[in-house]
Amino acid sequence: MNETPLIEARAITKSFPGTLALDKVDFQLMPGEIHALVGENGAGKSTLMLVMAGVYQPDSGELLVSGQPVKIRDPQEAQVLGISTVFQDLALAPMMSVAENVFTNSQPVNKVGFVRFHDMYKATAEALKDFDVKINPQTPLYLYNVAVQQIVEIARAIQRNAKILIFDEPTSAIGERETERLFNCLQQLREQGLGIIYVSHKLDEVFAISDRVTVLKDGKLVGTVKTSETNKDAIVHMMVGRELNRLYPQRDGGRREPVLEVKNLSGHRYSDVHLTVHSGEILCLFGLTGSGRTELAQGIFGNEPISGGEILVENKPVQIRHPSDAMELGMAYIPEDRKRDGLFLEKTLRENIVVTCLRALSGLVFINPARQEAKARESITTLQIRASSIEQRVTSLSGGNQQKVMFAKWLARNPKLLIADEPTRGIDVGAKAEVHTLLRQLANQGAAVLLISSELPEIMGMNDRTAVMREGRVVGILDHIEATQERIAAFALGTYEDEKLPRVEDRL
Ligand SMILES: Nc1ncnc2c1ncn2[C@@H]1O[C@H](COP(=O)(O)OP(=O)(O)OP(=O)(O)O)[C@@H](O)[C@H]1O
Ligand SMILES: [Mg+2]
């Protein structure tokens, strides 16, 4: 290729206190190319993207856009150069409407400078049309779940007519259908000659969409290869530097007493839900985006009020009005959106991990710093959290490492019931296997686990039973051997009919 790269990084170095995040990294993006960027949590992917987006200044090295050396001092300059970024952590304004978010800084105005809302709403509806989700451009964004927010962020980048599009884990929160739409969209943009950088932990996606793959490890470039000339095992090897055992942990199948029962439970976006989770069991909950899975979890844990029905914990009816009630009953909840519900970003790793088990560790009154520290260190080791010290603030950890901190925080509490909403999202291949093992251990020790997942392979590997939700209802409950990918998908889409399977009501 003797074309000029759209953007090129030469020997970019960037350090943070205690961390060399990028060490002389070279990178090139060609016109009409989808270039995947992969690596373990903390490898430096987001940092490289943020340097190209003008958010961070490199310590040394050079950036060239269309062959010209440039300094990108801030995100506005990046935008002027045609670089648009969909960040890993959403950068949206939650109180503003969907349309205002799509058109940030570029709202259509009339002659005297007033925003032409009608045009903006129409254009927004147009931009979102391809994603086939029901989104009202006038609704404030915070009323939608992460999936929708992510789609809005993508629509905004496309709306800006960028030449270089950077996606940092764009599908971490969206379902399969939206991912497929996004891919169609990316392929069109590629044909128009745009360059796309695609950061992802989902290697299936990397192989489905990219032309080349660049691998980073510990801030260093491992290599760049053509996607058609490599395979997943080779990429994983480049990422982690060793062979990985990617088998799911062994099930022991010992399901015991009911820990959580919900009967006729109704609330925002779900109704008449019946479910039982037993000790020793991992019950997987599958459903398409918008099927009500997260809302149901929020209702059970007391984050959102329920409007009817009953919750029983160990056979006793309970009232859960607030998450503290749920925690009192031995429940733990790893939410889908770590920014919004899960972590105290300005606090340190130690404070975050210890906060949910303060009472257990402090011997009622005193907080024992030594024990706090021991607990935090233990979690860092088991989950391989990459941090410069346990006093590092969570906001400066890489995205995947923040997710691990959240997991650590709840595991430290030894819950009776764990509700985990997409716990492996954004986590690298090695750590993912760790999380799976920990979930299975927790169940083997007698806890009940409700695992919400959008990844069918994860469900196949982890489920003792699988419940499928559609349009706010549980439409199917399958035993491990019945739970084939086809069946689960058919239940989720509403296309499944099989007289031989017992009805949902008969197998609670
Ligand atoms: N603002 C910051 N202050 C201190 N350290 C930081 C800061 N931003 C990133 N780091 C550190 O730099 C390293 C690289 O982080 P980066 O976010 O680029 O990783 P990543 O490859 O995107 O990981 P992930 O897959 O988890 O998103 C990490 O060790 C992280 O803790
Ligand atoms: Mg990242």
PDB file of N, CA and C and ligand atoms in Angstrom, residues 41-42 44-47 88 168-169 199 201 398-400, ligand 2:
ATOM      1  N   ASN A  41      -7.143  -5.812  29.721  1.00  0.00           N
ATOM      2  CA  ASN A  41      -7.553  -4.628  30.456  1.00  0.00           C
ATOM      3  C   ASN A  41      -6.316  -3.892  30.944  1.00  0.00           C
ATOM      4  N   GLY A  42      -6.264  -2.603  30.639  1.00  0.00           N
ATOM      5  CA  GLY A  42      -5.126  -1.810  31.077  1.00  0.00           C
ATOM      6  C   GLY A  42      -3.951  -1.825  30.109  1.00  0.00           C
ATOM      7  N   GLY A  44      -3.636  -0.206  27.379  1.00  0.00           N
ATOM      8  CA  GLY A  44      -3.357   1.125  26.832  1.00  0.00           C
ATOM      9  C   GLY A  44      -4.234   1.510  25.647  1.00  0.00           C
ATOM     10  N   LYS A  45      -5.243   0.703  25.337  1.00  0.00           N
ATOM     11  CA  LYS A  45      -6.098   0.959  24.175  1.00  0.00           C
ATOM     12  C   LYS A  45      -6.812   2.306  24.278  1.00  0.00           C
ATOM     13  N   SER A  46      -7.509   2.502  25.389  1.00  0.00           N
ATOM     14  CA  SER A  46      -8.265   3.749  25.529  1.00  0.00           C
ATOM     15  C   SER A  46      -7.317   4.947  25.555  1.00  0.00           C
ATOM     16  N   THR A  47      -6.167   4.771  26.177  1.00  0.00           N
ATOM     17  CA  THR A  47      -5.214   5.878  26.238  1.00  0.00           C
ATOM     18  C   THR A  47      -4.786   6.291  24.824  1.00  0.00           C
ATOM     19  N   GLN A  88     -15.474   4.827  25.418  1.00  0.00           N
ATOM     20  CA  GLN A  88     -15.851   3.635  26.182  1.00  0.00           C
ATOM     21  C   GLN A  88     -16.874   4.000  27.246  1.00  0.00           C
ATOM     22  N   ASP A 168     -14.616   2.972  20.929  1.00  0.00           N
ATOM     23  CA  ASP A 168     -14.013   2.262  22.057  1.00  0.00           C
ATOM     24  C   ASP A 168     -15.083   1.375  22.682  1.00  0.00           C
ATOM     25  N   GLU A 169     -15.029   0.092  22.394  1.00  0.00           N
ATOM     26  CA  GLU A 169     -16.022  -0.875  22.869  1.00  0.00           C
ATOM     27  C   GLU A 169     -17.463  -0.427  22.652  1.00  0.00           C
ATOM     28  N   VAL A 199     -12.095  -0.674  18.958  1.00  0.00           N
ATOM     29  CA  VAL A 199     -11.535  -1.310  20.152  1.00  0.00           C
ATOM     30  C   VAL A 199     -12.573  -2.277  20.707  1.00  0.00           C
ATOM     31  N   HIS A 201     -13.211  -6.189  23.139  1.00  0.00           N
ATOM     32  CA  HIS A 201     -12.767  -7.442  23.756  1.00  0.00           C
ATOM     33  C   HIS A 201     -13.446  -8.639  23.119  1.00  0.00           C
ATOM     34  N   SER A 398      -8.424   1.600  34.046  1.00  0.00           N
ATOM     35  CA  SER A 398      -8.996   1.331  32.729  1.00  0.00           C
ATOM     36  C   SER A 398     -10.400   0.779  32.915  1.00  0.00           C
ATOM     37  N   GLY A 399     -11.212   0.882  31.847  1.00  0.00           N
ATOM     38  CA  GLY A 399     -12.620   0.502  31.932  1.00  0.00           C
ATOM     39  C   GLY A 399     -12.839  -0.906  32.476  1.00  0.00           C
ATOM     40  N   GLY A 400     -12.102  -1.858  31.941  1.00  0.00           N
ATOM     41  CA  GLY A 400     -12.281  -3.242  32.362  1.00  0.00           C
ATOM     42  C   GLY A 400     -11.880  -3.445  33.809  1.00  0.00           C
TER      43      GLY A 400
HETATM   44 MG    MG B   2     -10.360   0.986  27.674  1.00  0.00          MG
END
